[in-house]
Amino acid sequence: MAQFMLIVDVTVVNVALPTIGDELALGAGALTWVVTAYTLFFGSLLLLGGRVGDLLGRRRMFLAGLTVFTIASLMSGLADSGGMLITARACQGVGAAIMSPAAMALVMSVFHGPERNRALGVWAAIGGTGAAFGVLLGGVLVSGPGWEWVFYINVPIGVVVLVAVPALLKEQAAGHGHASGHGHGHGHGYRHGRGAPRGVDIPGALTMTATPALLIYGLVRARDHGFGDASAWMPLAGALVGAALFVCAERSAAAPLVRLSFLARRSLVGGFLVMLAASGVLISAFFLCSFWLQHVLGFSALKTGLLFLPVAVVTSMGAHLGSQAVARLGRRTASGAGLVVAAVGALLLSGLERDGNAWTQVLPGFLLLAFGLGVGFVCAITSAMHEVEHSDAGLASGLVNTGHELGASLGIAVVAAVAGASLEGGAGAGVRSVDGFGTAFVTCAVISLVAAVAGLVLLPKGRPDPSAGPVFAH
């Protein structure tokens, strides 16, 4: 429920932006920061949030993050100025970054064997379902009680979860647990908590936070101004420098925050890349289809959300069947098949026309794309968390979620650059202005196929052992 709330929050706010701008007298630049402030803090703090959860306790950090997110949601709804709203949105991002990786790590500790694959299938489905539901919910709330309720809606949900989690889940000792069953983890874990890092790795924490922050900020600027603009490429170059400094800091640290050998795990890299691609393609498809429906065909936000509901259902179906396919066919086969189906869907969407029909031109291709990516999400998550030890579950979860956030930012930046003038035209633009949509969807198809090939090489071989116990003790 908490993760669904985080995903819905992104799209529901996007729908409300025009109304927020009118009522708070915000210009285009300030409105961009209503979204960017959340994305920037969420994406940049996920890795650190996941590692802190490993060290201090996942349930404790989940509740702390949820508390911050819930209070920040209330403050966002009460905001009477752009500055107050942007500050509250940044606090929402901080809370989400603490809460999200801890939530996935808790799922990993509660479910085992086949039940874990099904649970991660539900987690994977949340991405597409939440994105589509957010568009519909945003239209309903903005048209009804007002834009403030896109934030107020989080408060009762947060309170319910804050009450339920302590009653349902017990805290695990920080650093406790060891590899068991098939979760040998290649011998890299801090076993029994004896090898858990002590002290504070300040350089590692700073570079771990600054690197994704610069990367996401650069992608946001590239989305708005193009990759050739200095405000885009300078932060992106800074992210490369930050990554190099992070590696140096962790190599020289006596008690590193992150072991570099862990980040080099084949299954983790493969899962991250598939998540990066799947998230980028799905969010890009929502972005492009929303723009085409509302600015070319003149659909309202509510009507667009209604059209997207079948997409949410099919994404859930893909994730559900994907968890079964992983068990029967293995991650490589399931991922490859799902991403090829997504590529076919993207190619169908490349035929959008100015006077086309939404039900015949958008829905068939979008449904195929969403179904295939639902399968891909499951493969990405189960692969990234494959044989991860208890002491590293939060970090691995943070990396997967970072892949989701970076994929969304990178995907929109790329398709916005590819679509070009098509995103600047409206219902009165010339016929040529819609050509960029086709090129952008072909790009999505290529990304899906490249990810399919990468998955065949990097994801774990074979089928998961259905008799395997927990990947880590708890």
Coordinates of C-alpha atoms in Angstrom, one line a residue:
M1 CA 0.0 0.0 0.0
A2 CA 2.8 2.4 0.9
Q3 CA 4.7 1.7 -2.4
F4 CA 1.5 2.2 -4.4
M5 CA 1.0 5.5 -2.7
L6 CA 4.5 6.6 -3.8
I7 CA 4.0 5.7 -7.4
V8 CA 0.5 7.2 -7.6
D9 CA 1.9 10.5 -6.1
V10 CA 4.1 11.1 -9.1
T11 CA 1.4 11.0 -11.8
V12 CA -1.4 12.4 -9.7
V13 CA 0.6 15.6 -9.2
N14 CA 1.4 15.9 -12.9
V15 CA -2.3 16.0 -13.7
A16 CA -2.8 18.7 -11.0
L17 CA 0.1 21.0 -12.2
P18 CA -1.9 23.3 -14.4
T19 CA -4.5 24.0 -11.7
I20 CA -1.7 24.4 -9.0
G21 CA 0.0 26.9 -11.3
D22 CA -3.2 29.0 -11.7
E23 CA -4.2 29.0 -8.0
L24 CA -0.7 29.7 -6.6
A25 CA 0.4 32.0 -9.5
L26 CA 3.4 29.9 -10.4
G27 CA 5.2 30.2 -13.7
A28 CA 6.4 27.3 -15.8
G29 CA 9.8 27.2 -14.1
A30 CA 8.4 27.0 -10.6
L31 CA 5.9 24.3 -11.7
T32 CA 8.7 22.2 -13.0
W33 CA 10.3 22.3 -9.5
V34 CA 7.1 21.0 -7.9
V35 CA 7.9 17.7 -9.7
T36 CA 11.7 18.0 -9.8
A37 CA 12.1 18.6 -6.1
Y38 CA 10.4 15.3 -5.3
T39 CA 12.2 13.3 -8.0
L40 CA 15.6 14.8 -7.1
F41 CA 15.5 14.0 -3.4
F42 CA 13.8 10.6 -3.9
G43 CA 16.2 9.4 -6.5
S44 CA 19.4 10.8 -5.0
L45 CA 18.7 9.4 -1.5
L46 CA 17.5 5.9 -2.4
L47 CA 20.9 4.1 -2.1
L48 CA 21.7 5.9 1.1
G49 CA 18.2 5.2 2.5
G50 CA 18.5 1.5 1.6
R51 CA 21.9 1.2 3.3
V52 CA 20.8 3.0 6.4
G53 CA 17.9 0.6 6.7
D54 CA 20.3 -2.3 6.5
L55 CA 22.3 -0.8 9.4
L56 CA 19.6 0.6 11.7
G57 CA 16.6 -1.7 11.0
R58 CA 14.2 -1.8 8.0
R59 CA 11.0 -1.5 10.0
R60 CA 12.3 1.4 12.0
M61 CA 13.4 3.2 8.8
F62 CA 10.2 2.3 7.0
L63 CA 8.1 3.9 9.7
A64 CA 10.4 7.0 9.9
G65 CA 10.2 7.5 6.1
L66 CA 6.4 7.0 6.1
T67 CA 6.1 9.5 8.9
V68 CA 8.1 12.1 7.0
F69 CA 6.2 11.4 3.8
T70 CA 2.8 11.7 5.5
I71 CA 3.5 15.0 7.3
A72 CA 5.0 16.4 4.1
S73 CA 1.9 15.4 2.2
L74 CA -0.2 17.3 4.7
M75 CA 2.0 20.4 4.4
S76 CA 1.9 20.2 0.6
G77 CA -1.9 20.4 0.7
L78 CA -1.8 23.3 3.1
A79 CA 0.8 25.2 1.0
D80 CA -0.3 28.7 0.1
S81 CA 2.9 29.6 -1.9
G82 CA 5.2 28.1 -4.4
G83 CA 8.1 28.1 -2.0
M84 CA 6.2 26.2 0.7
L85 CA 4.9 23.7 -1.8
I86 CA 8.3 23.0 -3.3
T87 CA 9.9 22.6 0.1
A88 CA 7.2 20.2 1.2
R89 CA 7.6 18.2 -2.0
A90 CA 11.3 17.9 -1.3
C91 CA 10.5 16.5 2.1
Q92 CA 8.1 14.0 0.5
G93 CA 11.1 12.9 -1.6
V94 CA 13.2 12.4 1.5
G95 CA 10.6 10.3 3.2
A96 CA 10.0 8.2 0.1
A97 CA 13.7 7.5 -0.3
I98 CA 13.9 6.2 3.3
M99 CA 10.6 4.2 3.0
S100 CA 10.8 2.6 -0.4
P101 CA 13.9 0.4 -0.1
A102 CA 13.0 -0.6 3.4
A103 CA 9.6 -1.7 2.2
M104 CA 11.1 -4.0 -0.5
A105 CA 13.6 -5.4 2.0
L106 CA 10.7 -6.2 4.4
V107 CA 8.9 -8.0 1.6
M108 CA 12.0 -10.1 1.0
S109 CA 12.2 -11.1 4.7
V110 CA 8.5 -12.0 5.1
F111 CA 8.0 -14.1 1.9
H112 CA 10.1 -17.1 0.9
G113 CA 10.4 -19.4 -2.1
P114 CA 7.5 -19.3 -4.6
E115 CA 5.6 -16.9 -2.4
R116 CA 8.4 -14.4 -2.7
N117 CA 8.2 -14.4 -6.5
R118 CA 4.5 -13.8 -6.3
A119 CA 5.0 -11.0 -3.8
L120 CA 7.6 -9.4 -6.0
G121 CA 5.2 -9.8 -8.9
V122 CA 2.7 -7.7 -7.0
W123 CA 5.4 -5.2 -6.2
A124 CA 6.4 -5.0 -9.9
A125 CA 2.7 -4.5 -11.0
I126 CA 2.5 -1.5 -8.7
G127 CA 4.6 0.6 -11.0
G128 CA 2.3 0.5 -14.0
T129 CA -0.9 0.2 -12.1
G130 CA 0.0 3.2 -9.9
A131 CA 1.0 5.3 -12.8
A132 CA -2.3 4.7 -14.7
F133 CA -4.4 5.0 -11.5
G134 CA -2.7 8.3 -10.7
V135 CA -3.8 9.9 -13.9
L136 CA -7.4 8.9 -13.3
L137 CA -7.3 9.9 -9.6
G138 CA -5.7 13.2 -10.4
G139 CA -8.5 14.0 -12.9
V140 CA -11.2 13.1 -10.3
L141 CA -9.7 15.1 -7.4
V142 CA -8.8 18.2 -9.4
S143 CA -12.3 18.3 -11.0
G144 CA -13.9 17.7 -7.6
P145 CA -12.6 18.8 -4.2
G146 CA -9.5 20.5 -5.5
W147 CA -5.8 20.1 -6.2
E148 CA -5.0 20.0 -2.4
W149 CA -6.6 16.6 -2.2
V150 CA -3.9 15.0 -4.5
F151 CA -1.8 15.5 -1.3
Y152 CA -4.3 15.1 1.4
I153 CA -5.3 11.6 0.1
N154 CA -1.9 10.3 1.3
V155 CA -2.6 11.3 4.9
P156 CA -5.2 8.7 5.9
I157 CA -3.3 6.0 4.0
G158 CA -0.1 6.9 5.8
V159 CA -1.8 6.8 9.2
V160 CA -3.4 3.4 8.5
V161 CA 0.0 1.9 7.5
L162 CA 1.7 3.5 10.5
V163 CA -0.7 1.8 12.8
A164 CA -0.7 -1.6 10.9
V165 CA 3.0 -2.2 10.4
P166 CA 4.1 -2.3 14.1
A167 CA 1.3 -4.7 14.8
L168 CA 2.1 -7.0 11.8
L169 CA 5.9 -6.9 11.6
K170 CA 8.6 -7.4 14.2
E171 CA 11.8 -5.4 13.9
Q172 CA 14.9 -7.4 12.9
A173 CA 18.2 -6.7 14.5
A174 CA 20.4 -4.5 12.4
G175 CA 23.0 -6.5 10.5
H176 CA 21.5 -9.8 11.7
G177 CA 21.2 -12.7 9.5
H178 CA 23.3 -14.8 7.2
A179 CA 23.1 -16.7 4.0
S180 CA 21.2 -19.9 4.0
G181 CA 19.7 -22.4 1.6
H182 CA 20.7 -21.2 -1.8
G183 CA 21.6 -17.7 -0.7
H184 CA 25.3 -18.1 -0.4
G185 CA 25.8 -14.7 -2.0
H186 CA 29.2 -15.8 -3.4
G187 CA 30.8 -15.2 0.0
H188 CA 30.6 -11.5 0.0
G189 CA 28.3 -10.9 2.9
Y190 CA 28.8 -9.5 6.3
R191 CA 27.8 -12.8 8.0
H192 CA 26.1 -12.9 11.3
G193 CA 26.5 -9.2 11.6
R194 CA 30.1 -9.5 12.7
G195 CA 31.4 -7.9 9.5
A196 CA 28.9 -5.0 9.5
P197 CA 30.5 -1.7 8.9
R198 CA 31.1 0.4 12.0
G199 CA 31.5 4.2 12.1
V200 CA 30.3 6.7 9.5
D201 CA 31.7 6.7 6.0
I202 CA 31.2 10.4 5.3
P203 CA 32.9 10.5 1.9
G204 CA 30.9 7.5 0.7
A205 CA 27.6 8.9 2.0
L206 CA 28.2 12.3 0.3
T207 CA 29.3 10.9 -3.1
M208 CA 26.5 8.2 -3.0
T209 CA 24.0 11.0 -2.6
A210 CA 25.6 13.7 -4.9
T211 CA 26.1 11.3 -7.9
P212 CA 22.5 10.4 -8.5
A213 CA 21.4 13.9 -7.6
L214 CA 23.6 15.4 -10.3
L215 CA 22.5 12.7 -12.8
I216 CA 18.8 13.2 -12.2
Y217 CA 19.1 17.0 -12.2
G218 CA 21.0 16.8 -15.5
L219 CA 18.4 14.6 -17.1
V220 CA 15.6 17.0 -15.9
R221 CA 17.4 19.9 -17.5
A222 CA 18.0 17.8 -20.7
R223 CA 14.3 17.1 -20.9
D224 CA 13.5 20.8 -20.8
H225 CA 16.5 22.2 -22.8
G226 CA 18.2 19.4 -24.6
F227 CA 21.4 17.5 -23.9
G228 CA 23.5 20.2 -25.6
D229 CA 22.6 22.9 -23.1
A230 CA 25.2 23.6 -20.4
S231 CA 22.7 23.3 -17.6
A232 CA 22.2 19.7 -18.7
W233 CA 25.6 18.4 -19.7
M234 CA 27.5 20.0 -16.8
P235 CA 25.5 18.2 -14.1
L236 CA 25.8 14.9 -16.1
A237 CA 29.6 15.4 -16.3
G238 CA 29.5 16.1 -12.5
A239 CA 27.7 12.8 -12.0
L240 CA 30.6 11.0 -13.8
V241 CA 33.1 12.7 -11.5
G242 CA 31.0 11.9 -8.5
A243 CA 30.8 8.2 -9.5
A244 CA 34.6 8.1 -9.8
L245 CA 35.0 9.8 -6.4
F246 CA 32.6 7.3 -4.9
V247 CA 34.7 4.4 -6.1
C248 CA 37.8 6.0 -4.7
A249 CA 36.2 6.7 -1.4
E250 CA 34.9 3.2 -1.0
R251 CA 38.2 1.6 -2.0
S252 CA 40.1 3.7 0.6
A253 CA 37.6 3.6 3.4
A254 CA 38.4 1.4 6.4
A255 CA 34.7 0.6 6.9
P256 CA 33.0 1.3 3.5
L257 CA 29.4 2.1 3.3
V258 CA 29.1 -0.1 0.2
R259 CA 31.4 -3.0 -0.9
L260 CA 32.2 -2.4 -4.5
S261 CA 32.2 -6.2 -5.1
F262 CA 28.6 -6.2 -4.2
L263 CA 27.7 -3.6 -6.8
A264 CA 29.6 -5.6 -9.4
R265 CA 27.4 -8.7 -9.0
R266 CA 26.2 -9.9 -12.4
S267 CA 22.6 -10.5 -11.3
L268 CA 22.4 -7.1 -9.6
V269 CA 23.7 -5.3 -12.7
G270 CA 21.4 -7.2 -15.0
G271 CA 18.3 -6.5 -12.8
F272 CA 19.3 -2.9 -12.6
L273 CA 19.6 -2.5 -16.4
V274 CA 16.4 -4.3 -17.1
M275 CA 14.6 -2.1 -14.5
L276 CA 16.2 1.0 -16.0
A277 CA 15.0 0.1 -19.5
A278 CA 11.5 -1.2 -18.5
S279 CA 10.8 1.9 -16.3
G280 CA 12.1 4.3 -19.0
V281 CA 9.9 2.7 -21.7
L282 CA 6.7 2.5 -19.7
I283 CA 6.9 6.0 -18.2
S284 CA 7.8 7.3 -21.7
A285 CA 4.8 5.6 -23.2
F286 CA 2.5 7.2 -20.6
F287 CA 4.1 10.5 -21.3
L288 CA 3.8 10.3 -25.1
C289 CA 0.3 8.8 -25.1
S290 CA -0.9 11.3 -22.5
F291 CA 0.4 14.2 -24.7
W292 CA -1.0 12.7 -27.9
L293 CA -4.4 12.1 -26.3
Q294 CA -4.7 15.5 -24.6
H295 CA -2.9 17.8 -27.0
V296 CA -3.6 16.2 -30.4
L297 CA -7.0 14.6 -29.8
G298 CA -8.2 17.0 -27.2
F299 CA -9.0 14.5 -24.4
S300 CA -9.5 15.7 -20.9
A301 CA -7.3 14.4 -18.1
L302 CA -10.2 12.3 -16.7
K303 CA -11.0 10.8 -20.1
T304 CA -7.3 10.0 -20.6
G305 CA -7.2 8.3 -17.2
L306 CA -10.2 6.2 -18.1
L307 CA -8.5 5.0 -21.3
F308 CA -5.4 4.1 -19.3
L309 CA -7.3 1.8 -16.8
P310 CA -7.0 -1.3 -19.1
V311 CA -3.3 -0.6 -19.3
A312 CA -3.1 -0.8 -15.5
V313 CA -4.9 -4.1 -15.5
V314 CA -2.8 -5.6 -18.2
T315 CA 0.4 -4.5 -16.4
S316 CA -0.7 -6.4 -13.3
M317 CA -1.6 -9.4 -15.4
G318 CA 1.9 -9.3 -17.0
A319 CA 3.6 -9.1 -13.6
H320 CA 1.4 -12.0 -12.2
L321 CA 2.1 -14.2 -15.2
G322 CA 5.7 -13.1 -15.2
S323 CA 6.2 -14.4 -11.7
Q324 CA 4.9 -17.8 -12.9
A325 CA 7.1 -17.6 -16.1
V326 CA 10.2 -17.0 -14.0
A327 CA 9.5 -20.1 -12.0
R328 CA 8.8 -22.3 -15.0
L329 CA 11.1 -20.8 -17.7
G330 CA 13.7 -18.9 -15.8
R331 CA 14.5 -15.2 -15.7
R332 CA 16.4 -15.0 -18.9
T333 CA 13.7 -16.5 -21.1
A334 CA 10.8 -14.7 -19.3
S335 CA 12.6 -11.4 -19.5
G336 CA 13.5 -11.8 -23.2
A337 CA 10.0 -12.8 -24.2
G338 CA 8.4 -10.0 -22.2
L339 CA 10.7 -7.3 -23.6
V340 CA 10.2 -8.5 -27.2
V341 CA 6.4 -8.3 -26.7
A342 CA 6.9 -4.7 -25.3
A343 CA 9.0 -3.9 -28.4
V344 CA 6.1 -5.1 -30.7
G345 CA 3.7 -2.9 -28.8
A346 CA 5.9 0.1 -29.1
L347 CA 6.2 -0.5 -32.9
L348 CA 2.4 -0.6 -33.1
L349 CA 2.3 2.8 -31.3
S350 CA 4.7 4.2 -33.8
G351 CA 1.8 4.5 -36.3
L352 CA -0.1 7.2 -34.4
E353 CA -1.8 9.7 -36.7
R354 CA -3.3 13.2 -36.1
D355 CA -6.8 12.1 -36.8
G356 CA -6.4 8.6 -35.4
N357 CA -8.7 6.7 -33.1
A358 CA -7.5 6.3 -29.5
W359 CA -9.2 2.9 -29.0
T360 CA -7.7 1.4 -32.2
Q361 CA -4.4 3.2 -32.5
V362 CA -3.3 3.6 -28.8
L363 CA -4.9 0.9 -26.8
P364 CA -3.7 -2.3 -28.7
G365 CA -0.1 -1.3 -28.8
F366 CA -0.1 0.1 -25.3
L367 CA -1.6 -3.0 -23.9
L368 CA 1.1 -5.2 -25.5
L369 CA 3.8 -2.9 -24.3
A370 CA 2.4 -2.8 -20.7
F371 CA 2.0 -6.6 -20.6
G372 CA 5.6 -7.2 -21.7
L373 CA 7.0 -4.7 -19.3
G374 CA 5.0 -6.1 -16.5
V375 CA 6.9 -9.4 -17.1
G376 CA 10.2 -7.4 -17.3
F377 CA 9.6 -5.7 -14.0
V378 CA 9.3 -9.1 -12.2
C379 CA 12.4 -10.4 -13.9
A380 CA 14.4 -7.3 -13.0
I381 CA 13.4 -7.3 -9.3
T382 CA 13.8 -11.0 -8.7
S383 CA 17.2 -11.0 -10.5
A384 CA 18.5 -8.0 -8.6
M385 CA 17.5 -9.5 -5.3
H386 CA 18.8 -13.0 -6.2
E387 CA 21.0 -14.5 -3.5
V388 CA 21.3 -11.1 -1.7
E389 CA 22.1 -11.5 1.9
H390 CA 20.2 -10.0 4.7
S391 CA 22.8 -7.4 5.4
D392 CA 22.6 -6.0 1.9
A393 CA 18.8 -6.3 1.1
G394 CA 18.1 -2.6 1.7
L395 CA 21.0 -1.6 -0.5
A396 CA 20.0 -3.9 -3.3
S397 CA 16.4 -2.6 -3.0
G398 CA 17.6 0.9 -3.1
L399 CA 19.6 0.2 -6.3
V400 CA 16.6 -1.3 -8.0
N401 CA 14.4 1.6 -7.1
T402 CA 17.1 4.0 -8.2
G403 CA 17.0 2.2 -11.6
H404 CA 13.3 2.9 -11.7
E405 CA 13.7 6.6 -11.0
L406 CA 16.7 7.0 -13.3
G407 CA 14.8 5.1 -16.0
A408 CA 11.8 7.4 -15.7
S409 CA 13.9 10.6 -15.9
L410 CA 16.2 9.3 -18.7
G411 CA 13.3 7.9 -20.7
I412 CA 11.3 11.1 -20.7
A413 CA 14.5 13.1 -21.5
V414 CA 15.3 10.9 -24.5
V415 CA 11.8 10.7 -26.0
A416 CA 11.3 14.4 -25.5
A417 CA 14.5 15.0 -27.5
V418 CA 13.5 12.5 -30.2
A419 CA 9.9 13.7 -30.5
G420 CA 11.1 17.3 -30.7
A421 CA 8.5 19.6 -32.3
S422 CA 5.7 17.1 -31.9
L423 CA 5.6 18.0 -28.2
E424 CA 5.5 21.7 -28.9
G425 CA 2.6 21.4 -31.3
G426 CA -1.0 21.3 -30.2
A427 CA -4.3 20.5 -31.8
G428 CA -3.8 23.3 -34.4
A429 CA -0.2 22.3 -35.4
G430 CA 0.6 21.0 -38.9
V431 CA 0.5 17.3 -39.8
R432 CA 4.3 17.2 -39.6
S433 CA 4.2 17.9 -35.9
V434 CA 3.0 14.4 -35.0
D435 CA 5.8 12.6 -36.9
G436 CA 8.0 12.7 -33.8
F437 CA 5.7 10.4 -31.9
G438 CA 6.4 7.6 -34.3
T439 CA 10.2 8.1 -34.0
A440 CA 10.0 8.2 -30.2
F441 CA 8.1 4.9 -30.1
V442 CA 10.5 3.3 -32.4
T443 CA 13.2 4.4 -30.0
C444 CA 11.3 2.7 -27.2
A445 CA 11.2 -0.5 -29.2
V446 CA 14.9 -0.4 -29.8
I447 CA 15.5 0.2 -26.0
S448 CA 13.3 -2.8 -25.2
L449 CA 15.2 -5.1 -27.6
V450 CA 18.6 -4.0 -26.3
A451 CA 17.4 -4.7 -22.8
A452 CA 16.2 -8.1 -23.9
V453 CA 19.6 -9.0 -25.2
A454 CA 21.3 -7.6 -22.0
G455 CA 18.9 -9.7 -19.9
L456 CA 19.9 -12.9 -21.8
V457 CA 23.5 -12.3 -20.9
L458 CA 23.3 -10.8 -17.4
L459 CA 20.3 -12.3 -15.6
P460 CA 20.7 -15.5 -13.6
K461 CA 20.7 -18.7 -15.6
G462 CA 18.1 -21.5 -15.1
R463 CA 14.9 -21.5 -13.0
P464 CA 14.7 -20.6 -9.3
D465 CA 14.6 -23.7 -7.1
P466 CA 11.0 -23.9 -5.8
S467 CA 12.1 -25.7 -2.7
A468 CA 14.7 -23.1 -1.7
G469 CA 14.2 -21.4 1.6
P470 CA 14.8 -17.8 2.3
V471 CA 17.6 -16.1 0.5
F472 CA 18.8 -14.9 3.8
A473 CA 18.1 -15.8 7.4
H474 CA 15.9 -13.5 9.4

